[in-house]
Amino acid sequence: MNKQWSIDKIKEFVENNSESKLLTTEYHGFSQKLLLKCACGSNFEKTFTKFKNKNQRKCDVCQPPKASR
């Protein structure tokens, strides 16, 4: 069964599982990019799926994208 994520649940997940802060105030679905603030102070965007499942929890400066294969 699919778990329904609300903006409050996502904010709680972000705070408990990373040093980033959620800046987005509304959530419209898994394909929406969320605006986050990294611990270094940079803003970055990620979908919640990538943030949650692929551990992309920092900006591209602190956590550079992996080289493509």
C-alpha angles and dihedrals in degrees: 000000000000117000112228112226121208124193089254093053091047091050090051091049092050093049094047098044106037145022090245127102126223113236098175113098101193132047121204103171147309096293094056116105113232122216111232135176116225122221088253090060098254120130118228139171128230134156113250090242092059092043093050104035104027098040093236091152102143137056120273091259095056094036109025116208114264116256112260117249 
